[in-house]
Amino acid sequence: MTSFSLPLILTWQWYLLIIIALFFQIILMMYAAPYFRGFVDLLAGRITGQLRYWPGGRWQNIRHQLKRPGIMAPGQQVGCIVTRVAFVLAIAVCGMVPVFSLSPPGFPAPGLLLICALLVLVSVLLMLPVMIQAGQSASDGYLSGVSDILLLPALTPILLMTGGQDLSNFLIHTRAYSPSGEGAPFVLAGAAIFLGALGQGGSVADEAQCPLSGADRGLWLWTHDILQLCWITLAGDIVWSGVLALPLPEEGATAWMVNCFYGTGGWVLKLVCAMFFLVLIRLVLLSVIKRGRVRFLSVFLAGLVAWQIATPLFLPVSDKNEKGTPPSHKTSWYNEEEGGFAP
């Protein structure tokens, strides 16, 4: 791991490159999300023997919906407005979740609490058009909305792990921990966050239950795909942040761009692994009828795994040092000054 001192002092040229990289990251996630959903559906269809479209078919469907004229039924004005708001918020989250590079300390970056809160808010907004319907679809929408709201309290212990640090600053401290070594607690944390993606791109968010049409329906489908990709990318960052590039003035911009290329490859590798996990979990656990109820179990399981990770970090150490004095009650990973982990 490359040694560096915090905070990093960057010139305006570095900040310009970082802003350009953020715009590229947003565009990359926006257009990669439908293709990732397409690959997941294709793999699930091959395993179950069902006929599915090729990965590009998902994006073609969204483009077709965006070009179609919408039919405004009574009571759907609210659904159209909240869908567009959710789409804008999803685009903002695309720039907050690190994909191939971390933001240097001192650069404005959100914390894990803000990112998770926005993801939950987008998910709840997407359920509003389903809730305003009548019949069983409204009940499924309410069930999904409640499970989304409960997801944020279930992830509270993981949010406490980062303390008051920005997400990029926290990931900088965890870059040295490999998933096969001392990074096992962060693998469990990433698994808990990964559960947030189980309800997206399926379950009660099935396309047949969406009452919208035309461009609003296309934005609704697109936002669901972006939301799923953001959850999975966030989980992958927590599991293994060592592949993410870091702007270092002493190494130069060329080395940072090469590391961004490697970081993009690592991101694709994480997506491939997540794709297989999503397909297996849906085939084994989530049936079409009971997906909404199983989401409650996923929320509680996320809280259980989160508490399992966070509890040992705050327990006192029973051993004593050579002088016979009790050691500090915090582990070496905890940075008391910043309220989070330190290398």
mmCIF file of C-alpha atoms in Angstrom:
data_model
loop_
_atom_site.group_PDB
_atom_site.id
_atom_site.type_symbol
_atom_site.label_atom_id
_atom_site.label_comp_id
_atom_site.label_asym_id
_atom_site.label_seq_id
_atom_site.Cartn_x
_atom_site.Cartn_y
_atom_site.Cartn_z
ATOM 1 C CA MET A 1 0.000 0.000 0.000
ATOM 2 C CA THR A 2 1.307 3.414 -0.971
ATOM 3 C CA SER A 3 2.118 5.641 1.983
ATOM 4 C CA PHE A 4 0.748 9.160 2.054
ATOM 5 C CA SER A 5 0.000 11.877 4.540
ATOM 6 C CA LEU A 6 -3.423 13.336 5.236
ATOM 7 C CA PRO A 7 -4.729 15.724 4.134
ATOM 8 C CA LEU A 8 -3.501 15.707 0.541
ATOM 9 C CA ILE A 9 -2.744 19.056 -1.064
ATOM 10 C CA LEU A 10 -3.995 19.106 -4.658
ATOM 11 C CA THR A 11 -3.826 21.836 -7.284
ATOM 12 C CA TRP A 12 -6.775 23.146 -9.270
ATOM 13 C CA GLN A 13 -5.768 20.898 -12.183
ATOM 14 C CA TRP A 14 -6.271 17.861 -9.938
ATOM 15 C CA TYR A 15 -9.679 19.085 -8.821
ATOM 16 C CA LEU A 16 -10.676 19.627 -12.465
ATOM 17 C CA LEU A 17 -9.667 16.054 -13.315
ATOM 18 C CA ILE A 18 -11.614 14.734 -10.333
ATOM 19 C CA ILE A 19 -14.759 16.630 -11.375
ATOM 20 C CA ILE A 20 -14.445 15.292 -14.945
ATOM 21 C CA ALA A 21 -14.028 11.778 -13.525
ATOM 22 C CA LEU A 22 -17.212 12.231 -11.468
ATOM 23 C CA PHE A 23 -19.202 13.208 -14.569
ATOM 24 C CA PHE A 24 -17.807 10.186 -16.395
ATOM 25 C CA GLN A 25 -18.713 7.985 -13.423
ATOM 26 C CA ILE A 26 -22.315 9.230 -13.443
ATOM 27 C CA ILE A 27 -22.712 8.550 -17.159
ATOM 28 C CA LEU A 28 -21.067 5.134 -16.801
ATOM 29 C CA MET A 29 -23.417 4.014 -14.023
ATOM 30 C CA MET A 30 -26.511 5.417 -15.739
ATOM 31 C CA TYR A 31 -25.957 3.433 -18.917
ATOM 32 C CA ALA A 32 -24.419 0.354 -17.292
ATOM 33 C CA ALA A 33 -27.388 -0.170 -14.959
ATOM 34 C CA PRO A 34 -29.870 -1.437 -17.624
ATOM 35 C CA TYR A 35 -27.245 -3.762 -19.095
ATOM 36 C CA PHE A 36 -26.429 -5.193 -15.664
ATOM 37 C CA ARG A 37 -30.124 -5.857 -15.097
ATOM 38 C CA GLY A 38 -30.253 -7.468 -18.527
ATOM 39 C CA PHE A 39 -27.351 -9.788 -17.716
ATOM 40 C CA VAL A 40 -29.006 -10.803 -14.428
ATOM 41 C CA ASP A 41 -32.285 -11.609 -16.203
ATOM 42 C CA LEU A 42 -30.471 -13.500 -18.960
ATOM 43 C CA LEU A 43 -28.506 -15.625 -16.511
ATOM 44 C CA ALA A 44 -31.611 -16.369 -14.465
ATOM 45 C CA GLY A 45 -33.446 -17.360 -17.631
ATOM 46 C CA ARG A 46 -30.675 -19.688 -18.752
ATOM 47 C CA ILE A 47 -30.637 -21.438 -15.380
ATOM 48 C CA THR A 48 -34.416 -21.872 -15.219
ATOM 49 C CA GLY A 49 -34.791 -22.681 -18.912
ATOM 50 C CA GLN A 50 -36.927 -19.621 -19.664
ATOM 51 C CA LEU A 51 -36.641 -17.413 -22.719
ATOM 52 C CA ARG A 52 -35.186 -14.000 -21.873
ATOM 53 C CA TYR A 53 -34.035 -11.040 -23.911
ATOM 54 C CA TRP A 54 -30.374 -10.310 -24.481
ATOM 55 C CA PRO A 55 -28.814 -7.761 -22.063
ATOM 56 C CA GLY A 56 -29.312 -4.949 -24.555
ATOM 57 C CA GLY A 57 -33.035 -5.657 -24.667
ATOM 58 C CA ARG A 58 -33.545 -3.989 -21.292
ATOM 59 C CA TRP A 59 -32.078 -0.716 -22.553
ATOM 60 C CA GLN A 60 -34.097 -0.955 -25.770
ATOM 61 C CA ASN A 61 -37.270 -1.336 -23.731
ATOM 62 C CA ILE A 62 -36.412 1.754 -21.675
ATOM 63 C CA ARG A 63 -35.671 3.776 -24.812
ATOM 64 C CA HIS A 64 -38.938 2.619 -26.356
ATOM 65 C CA GLN A 65 -40.863 3.706 -23.264
ATOM 66 C CA LEU A 66 -39.123 7.096 -23.210
ATOM 67 C CA LYS A 67 -40.289 7.792 -26.777
ATOM 68 C CA ARG A 68 -43.886 6.663 -26.282
ATOM 69 C CA PRO A 69 -46.619 9.197 -25.439
ATOM 70 C CA GLY A 70 -47.949 8.697 -21.954
ATOM 71 C CA ILE A 71 -51.550 8.110 -20.982
ATOM 72 C CA MET A 72 -52.366 10.253 -17.956
ATOM 73 C CA ALA A 73 -54.943 8.375 -15.916
ATOM 74 C CA PRO A 74 -56.762 10.107 -13.026
ATOM 75 C CA GLY A 75 -54.636 10.190 -9.888
ATOM 76 C CA GLN A 76 -51.315 9.473 -11.605
ATOM 77 C CA GLN A 77 -49.986 13.024 -11.582
ATOM 78 C CA VAL A 78 -48.349 12.413 -8.200
ATOM 79 C CA GLY A 79 -46.717 9.217 -9.476
ATOM 80 C CA CYS A 80 -45.246 11.057 -12.462
ATOM 81 C CA ILE A 81 -43.780 13.814 -10.286
ATOM 82 C CA VAL A 82 -42.214 11.517 -7.685
ATOM 83 C CA THR A 83 -40.752 9.301 -10.423
ATOM 84 C CA ARG A 84 -38.903 12.239 -11.924
ATOM 85 C CA VAL A 85 -37.702 13.373 -8.512
ATOM 86 C CA ALA A 86 -36.479 9.841 -7.794
ATOM 87 C CA PHE A 87 -34.609 9.782 -11.114
ATOM 88 C CA VAL A 88 -32.789 13.021 -10.301
ATOM 89 C CA LEU A 89 -31.846 11.747 -6.836
ATOM 90 C CA ALA A 90 -30.622 8.459 -8.330
ATOM 91 C CA ILE A 91 -28.335 10.368 -10.696
ATOM 92 C CA ALA A 92 -26.966 12.316 -7.727
ATOM 93 C CA VAL A 93 -26.241 9.070 -5.859
ATOM 94 C CA CYS A 94 -24.326 7.810 -8.909
ATOM 95 C CA GLY A 95 -21.800 10.555 -8.274
ATOM 96 C CA MET A 96 -21.580 9.808 -4.540
ATOM 97 C CA VAL A 97 -20.779 6.086 -4.674
ATOM 98 C CA PRO A 98 -17.107 5.451 -5.603
ATOM 99 C CA VAL A 99 -16.767 3.300 -8.723
ATOM 100 C CA PHE A 100 -13.127 3.418 -9.800
ATOM 101 C CA SER A 101 -11.570 6.202 -7.718
ATOM 102 C CA LEU A 102 -11.789 7.727 -4.273
ATOM 103 C CA SER A 103 -12.060 11.403 -3.532
ATOM 104 C CA PRO A 104 -9.006 12.879 -1.780
ATOM 105 C CA PRO A 105 -9.392 14.130 1.811
ATOM 106 C CA GLY A 106 -10.621 17.702 1.735
ATOM 107 C CA PHE A 107 -12.695 17.209 -1.419
ATOM 108 C CA PRO A 108 -16.457 17.500 -0.704
ATOM 109 C CA ALA A 109 -17.753 13.957 -0.267
ATOM 110 C CA PRO A 110 -20.866 12.544 1.442
ATOM 111 C CA GLY A 111 -20.952 10.097 4.326
ATOM 112 C CA LEU A 112 -22.376 6.600 4.299
ATOM 113 C CA LEU A 113 -25.478 7.754 6.194
ATOM 114 C CA LEU A 114 -26.392 10.302 3.523
ATOM 115 C CA ILE A 115 -25.859 7.810 0.688
ATOM 116 C CA CYS A 116 -27.951 5.078 2.322
ATOM 117 C CA ALA A 117 -30.659 7.579 3.237
ATOM 118 C CA LEU A 118 -30.895 8.800 -0.357
ATOM 119 C CA LEU A 119 -31.049 5.226 -1.670
ATOM 120 C CA VAL A 120 -33.877 4.405 0.727
ATOM 121 C CA LEU A 121 -35.666 7.647 -0.191
ATOM 122 C CA VAL A 122 -35.439 6.853 -3.906
ATOM 123 C CA SER A 123 -36.795 3.352 -3.289
ATOM 124 C CA VAL A 124 -39.727 4.705 -1.293
ATOM 125 C CA LEU A 125 -40.508 7.313 -3.955
ATOM 126 C CA LEU A 126 -40.565 4.613 -6.614
ATOM 127 C CA MET A 127 -43.152 2.706 -4.598
ATOM 128 C CA LEU A 128 -45.564 5.653 -4.394
ATOM 129 C CA PRO A 129 -47.022 5.085 -7.886
ATOM 130 C CA VAL A 130 -47.713 1.479 -6.859
ATOM 131 C CA MET A 131 -49.236 2.512 -3.512
ATOM 132 C CA ILE A 132 -51.822 4.835 -5.042
ATOM 133 C CA GLN A 133 -53.396 1.951 -6.950
ATOM 134 C CA ALA A 134 -56.272 -0.160 -5.729
ATOM 135 C CA GLY A 135 -56.218 -3.847 -4.911
ATOM 136 C CA GLN A 136 -53.350 -6.208 -4.198
ATOM 137 C CA SER A 137 -50.758 -4.046 -5.965
ATOM 138 C CA ALA A 138 -51.248 -1.278 -3.397
ATOM 139 C CA SER A 139 -50.760 -3.756 -0.535
ATOM 140 C CA ASP A 140 -47.538 -5.024 -2.100
ATOM 141 C CA GLY A 141 -46.384 -1.448 -2.556
ATOM 142 C CA TYR A 142 -47.006 -0.582 1.095
ATOM 143 C CA LEU A 143 -45.171 -3.743 2.164
ATOM 144 C CA SER A 144 -42.165 -2.857 0.046
ATOM 145 C CA GLY A 145 -42.169 0.753 1.276
ATOM 146 C CA VAL A 146 -42.188 -0.294 4.929
ATOM 147 C CA SER A 147 -39.364 -2.782 4.361
ATOM 148 C CA ASP A 148 -37.321 -0.075 2.613
ATOM 149 C CA ILE A 149 -37.839 2.317 5.523
ATOM 150 C CA LEU A 150 -36.792 -0.369 8.025
ATOM 151 C CA LEU A 151 -33.607 -1.030 6.082
ATOM 152 C CA LEU A 152 -31.939 2.185 7.229
ATOM 153 C CA PRO A 153 -32.336 1.494 11.000
ATOM 154 C CA ALA A 154 -31.128 -2.074 10.408
ATOM 155 C CA LEU A 155 -27.897 -0.700 8.919
ATOM 156 C CA THR A 156 -27.305 1.699 11.830
ATOM 157 C CA PRO A 157 -24.392 -0.339 13.315
ATOM 158 C CA ILE A 158 -22.595 -0.257 9.972
ATOM 159 C CA LEU A 159 -23.181 3.477 9.800
ATOM 160 C CA LEU A 160 -21.597 3.778 13.244
ATOM 161 C CA MET A 161 -18.489 2.018 11.941
ATOM 162 C CA THR A 162 -17.682 4.986 9.718
ATOM 163 C CA GLY A 163 -18.252 7.490 12.517
ATOM 164 C CA GLY A 164 -18.270 11.095 11.358
ATOM 165 C CA GLN A 165 -15.969 10.473 8.403
ATOM 166 C CA ASP A 166 -16.790 10.823 4.742
ATOM 167 C CA LEU A 167 -17.194 7.557 2.882
ATOM 168 C CA SER A 168 -14.075 8.173 0.787
ATOM 169 C CA ASN A 169 -12.019 8.923 3.893
ATOM 170 C CA PHE A 170 -13.272 5.716 5.514
ATOM 171 C CA LEU A 171 -12.441 3.667 2.418
ATOM 172 C CA ILE A 172 -8.954 5.181 2.320
ATOM 173 C CA HIS A 173 -8.338 3.747 5.777
ATOM 174 C CA THR A 174 -9.621 0.303 4.777
ATOM 175 C CA ARG A 175 -7.709 -0.020 1.489
ATOM 176 C CA ALA A 176 -5.042 -2.182 3.124
ATOM 177 C CA TYR A 177 -7.504 -4.803 4.401
ATOM 178 C CA SER A 178 -7.919 -7.650 1.928
ATOM 179 C CA PRO A 179 -11.194 -9.645 1.885
ATOM 180 C CA SER A 180 -9.158 -12.841 2.400
ATOM 181 C CA GLY A 181 -7.282 -11.427 5.392
ATOM 182 C CA GLU A 182 -8.099 -8.841 8.041
ATOM 183 C CA GLY A 183 -10.925 -7.442 5.947
ATOM 184 C CA ALA A 184 -13.408 -10.168 6.911
ATOM 185 C CA PRO A 185 -15.567 -7.789 9.037
ATOM 186 C CA PHE A 186 -15.916 -5.470 6.068
ATOM 187 C CA VAL A 187 -16.984 -8.430 3.912
ATOM 188 C CA LEU A 188 -19.836 -9.014 6.357
ATOM 189 C CA ALA A 189 -20.678 -5.304 6.276
ATOM 190 C CA GLY A 190 -20.758 -5.384 2.485
ATOM 191 C CA ALA A 191 -22.999 -8.470 2.600
ATOM 192 C CA ALA A 192 -25.457 -6.597 4.814
ATOM 193 C CA ILE A 193 -25.525 -3.646 2.416
ATOM 194 C CA PHE A 194 -25.869 -6.070 -0.508
ATOM 195 C CA LEU A 195 -29.232 -7.143 0.913
ATOM 196 C CA GLY A 196 -30.524 -3.697 0.028
ATOM 197 C CA ALA A 197 -30.240 -4.633 -3.650
ATOM 198 C CA LEU A 198 -32.433 -7.723 -3.335
ATOM 199 C CA GLY A 199 -35.680 -5.778 -3.533
ATOM 200 C CA GLN A 200 -34.644 -3.819 -6.626
ATOM 201 C CA GLY A 201 -35.134 -5.019 -10.159
ATOM 202 C CA GLY A 202 -37.810 -7.476 -9.097
ATOM 203 C CA SER A 203 -40.087 -8.374 -6.189
ATOM 204 C CA VAL A 204 -42.986 -5.964 -5.704
ATOM 205 C CA ALA A 205 -41.312 -3.603 -8.148
ATOM 206 C CA ASP A 206 -42.344 -5.854 -11.066
ATOM 207 C CA GLU A 207 -43.012 -3.993 -14.268
ATOM 208 C CA ALA A 208 -46.595 -5.240 -14.440
ATOM 209 C CA GLN A 209 -47.483 -3.446 -11.203
ATOM 210 C CA CYS A 210 -46.308 -0.031 -12.386
ATOM 211 C CA PRO A 211 -49.350 2.026 -13.484
ATOM 212 C CA LEU A 212 -47.254 4.606 -15.363
ATOM 213 C CA SER A 213 -46.894 4.737 -19.127
ATOM 214 C CA GLY A 214 -44.743 6.447 -21.709
ATOM 215 C CA ALA A 215 -41.681 8.421 -20.637
ATOM 216 C CA ASP A 216 -42.617 8.232 -16.954
ATOM 217 C CA ARG A 217 -42.631 4.443 -17.117
ATOM 218 C CA GLY A 218 -39.238 4.489 -18.834
ATOM 219 C CA LEU A 219 -37.817 6.697 -16.076
ATOM 220 C CA TRP A 220 -39.375 4.390 -13.462
ATOM 221 C CA LEU A 221 -37.667 1.323 -14.942
ATOM 222 C CA TRP A 222 -34.368 3.161 -15.447
ATOM 223 C CA THR A 223 -34.352 4.466 -11.880
ATOM 224 C CA HIS A 224 -34.905 0.959 -10.520
ATOM 225 C CA ASP A 225 -31.896 -0.311 -12.452
ATOM 226 C CA ILE A 226 -29.714 2.588 -11.269
ATOM 227 C CA LEU A 227 -30.829 2.034 -7.681
ATOM 228 C CA GLN A 228 -29.887 -1.640 -7.804
ATOM 229 C CA LEU A 229 -26.467 -0.871 -9.285
ATOM 230 C CA CYS A 230 -25.776 1.789 -6.629
ATOM 231 C CA TRP A 231 -26.523 -0.650 -3.785
ATOM 232 C CA ILE A 232 -24.269 -3.304 -5.319
ATOM 233 C CA THR A 233 -21.444 -0.842 -6.021
ATOM 234 C CA LEU A 234 -21.639 0.491 -2.467
ATOM 235 C CA ALA A 235 -21.486 -3.043 -1.064
ATOM 236 C CA GLY A 236 -18.493 -3.837 -3.268
ATOM 237 C CA ASP A 237 -16.665 -0.717 -2.063
ATOM 238 C CA ILE A 238 -17.116 -1.743 1.564
ATOM 239 C CA VAL A 239 -15.994 -5.327 0.870
ATOM 240 C CA TRP A 240 -12.815 -4.376 -0.984
ATOM 241 C CA SER A 241 -11.730 -0.772 -1.451
ATOM 242 C CA GLY A 242 -8.143 -1.680 -2.358
ATOM 243 C CA VAL A 243 -8.896 -1.609 -6.098
ATOM 244 C CA LEU A 244 -10.101 1.996 -5.980
ATOM 245 C CA ALA A 245 -7.642 4.596 -7.233
ATOM 246 C CA LEU A 246 -6.493 7.506 -5.078
ATOM 247 C CA PRO A 247 -5.214 10.844 -6.422
ATOM 248 C CA LEU A 248 -1.642 11.260 -5.179
ATOM 249 C CA PRO A 249 0.245 14.395 -6.307
ATOM 250 C CA GLU A 250 3.632 12.687 -6.006
ATOM 251 C CA GLU A 251 2.635 9.921 -8.422
ATOM 252 C CA GLY A 252 1.170 12.202 -11.084
ATOM 253 C CA ALA A 253 -2.043 12.255 -13.087
ATOM 254 C CA THR A 254 -0.941 9.521 -15.504
ATOM 255 C CA ALA A 255 -0.483 6.962 -12.736
ATOM 256 C CA TRP A 256 -3.871 7.930 -11.282
ATOM 257 C CA MET A 257 -5.591 7.407 -14.640
ATOM 258 C CA VAL A 258 -3.977 3.983 -14.986
ATOM 259 C CA ASN A 259 -5.177 3.109 -11.486
ATOM 260 C CA CYS A 260 -8.672 4.305 -12.464
ATOM 261 C CA PHE A 261 -8.562 1.863 -15.370
ATOM 262 C CA TYR A 262 -7.636 -0.947 -12.978
ATOM 263 C CA GLY A 263 -10.354 0.239 -10.597
ATOM 264 C CA THR A 264 -12.921 0.003 -13.389
ATOM 265 C CA GLY A 265 -11.808 -3.573 -14.037
ATOM 266 C CA GLY A 266 -12.186 -4.363 -10.347
ATOM 267 C CA TRP A 267 -15.670 -2.830 -10.397
ATOM 268 C CA VAL A 268 -16.673 -5.055 -13.322
ATOM 269 C CA LEU A 269 -15.325 -8.089 -11.460
ATOM 270 C CA LYS A 270 -17.424 -7.182 -8.411
ATOM 271 C CA LEU A 271 -20.495 -6.823 -10.606
ATOM 272 C CA VAL A 272 -19.935 -10.280 -12.100
ATOM 273 C CA CYS A 273 -19.745 -11.806 -8.619
ATOM 274 C CA ALA A 274 -22.817 -9.864 -7.499
ATOM 275 C CA MET A 275 -24.714 -11.016 -10.587
ATOM 276 C CA PHE A 276 -24.250 -14.681 -9.680
ATOM 277 C CA PHE A 277 -25.207 -14.018 -6.050
ATOM 278 C CA LEU A 278 -28.360 -12.156 -7.098
ATOM 279 C CA VAL A 279 -29.462 -14.959 -9.412
ATOM 280 C CA LEU A 280 -28.806 -17.698 -6.859
ATOM 281 C CA ILE A 281 -30.553 -15.857 -4.015
ATOM 282 C CA ARG A 282 -33.629 -15.121 -6.128
ATOM 283 C CA LEU A 283 -33.852 -18.695 -7.390
ATOM 284 C CA VAL A 284 -33.405 -20.267 -3.958
ATOM 285 C CA LEU A 285 -35.190 -17.834 -1.643
ATOM 286 C CA LEU A 286 -37.413 -15.381 -3.441
ATOM 287 C CA SER A 287 -40.518 -16.729 -5.138
ATOM 288 C CA VAL A 288 -42.743 -14.423 -7.128
ATOM 289 C CA ILE A 289 -45.536 -14.300 -4.522
ATOM 290 C CA LYS A 290 -43.506 -14.142 -1.315
ATOM 291 C CA ARG A 291 -40.762 -11.713 -2.364
ATOM 292 C CA GLY A 292 -42.329 -8.797 -0.487
ATOM 293 C CA ARG A 293 -42.534 -10.712 2.801
ATOM 294 C CA VAL A 294 -39.022 -12.117 2.424
ATOM 295 C CA ARG A 295 -37.713 -8.566 2.212
ATOM 296 C CA PHE A 296 -38.638 -8.128 5.878
ATOM 297 C CA LEU A 297 -36.451 -11.125 6.675
ATOM 298 C CA SER A 298 -33.650 -9.550 4.644
ATOM 299 C CA VAL A 299 -33.942 -6.354 6.676
ATOM 300 C CA PHE A 300 -33.703 -8.179 9.996
ATOM 301 C CA LEU A 301 -30.859 -10.338 8.680
ATOM 302 C CA ALA A 302 -29.020 -7.165 7.663
ATOM 303 C CA GLY A 303 -29.425 -5.828 11.192
ATOM 304 C CA LEU A 304 -28.234 -9.102 12.715
ATOM 305 C CA VAL A 305 -25.108 -9.198 10.567
ATOM 306 C CA ALA A 306 -24.475 -5.510 11.236
ATOM 307 C CA TRP A 307 -24.625 -5.944 15.007
ATOM 308 C CA GLN A 308 -22.309 -8.941 14.710
ATOM 309 C CA ILE A 309 -19.765 -6.704 13.019
ATOM 310 C CA ALA A 310 -20.106 -3.657 15.239
ATOM 311 C CA THR A 311 -20.344 -5.249 18.698
ATOM 312 C CA PRO A 312 -16.727 -6.531 19.015
ATOM 313 C CA LEU A 313 -15.367 -3.098 18.120
ATOM 314 C CA PHE A 314 -16.778 -1.545 21.294
ATOM 315 C CA LEU A 315 -16.069 -4.366 23.739
ATOM 316 C CA PRO A 316 -13.219 -3.852 26.264
ATOM 317 C CA VAL A 317 -10.050 -5.881 25.769
ATOM 318 C CA SER A 318 -9.450 -8.307 28.656
ATOM 319 C CA ASP A 319 -5.687 -8.792 28.166
ATOM 320 C CA LYS A 320 -3.118 -6.578 29.850
ATOM 321 C CA ASN A 321 0.134 -5.246 28.537
ATOM 322 C CA GLU A 322 3.621 -5.891 29.940
ATOM 323 C CA LYS A 323 3.330 -3.158 32.577
ATOM 324 C CA GLY A 324 0.129 -4.626 33.989
ATOM 325 C CA THR A 325 -2.057 -1.676 33.052
ATOM 326 C CA PRO A 326 -5.248 -2.360 31.143
ATOM 327 C CA PRO A 327 -5.097 -1.378 27.478
ATOM 328 C CA SER A 328 -7.406 1.020 25.730
ATOM 329 C CA HIS A 329 -11.042 0.002 25.351
ATOM 330 C CA LYS A 330 -10.886 0.660 21.620
ATOM 331 C CA THR A 331 -9.350 -1.641 19.045
ATOM 332 C CA SER A 332 -6.537 -0.555 16.766
ATOM 333 C CA TRP A 333 -9.015 -0.025 13.936
ATOM 334 C CA TYR A 334 -10.960 2.659 15.776
ATOM 335 C CA ASN A 335 -9.896 6.265 15.457
ATOM 336 C CA GLU A 336 -11.316 8.056 18.460
ATOM 337 C CA GLU A 337 -10.540 11.530 17.170
ATOM 338 C CA GLU A 338 -12.441 11.116 13.896
ATOM 339 C CA GLY A 339 -15.058 8.731 15.220
ATOM 340 C CA GLY A 340 -14.203 5.909 12.818
ATOM 341 C CA PHE A 341 -11.541 3.520 11.667
ATOM 342 C CA ALA A 342 -7.909 4.309 11.191
ATOM 343 C CA PRO A 343 -5.171 2.244 9.511
#
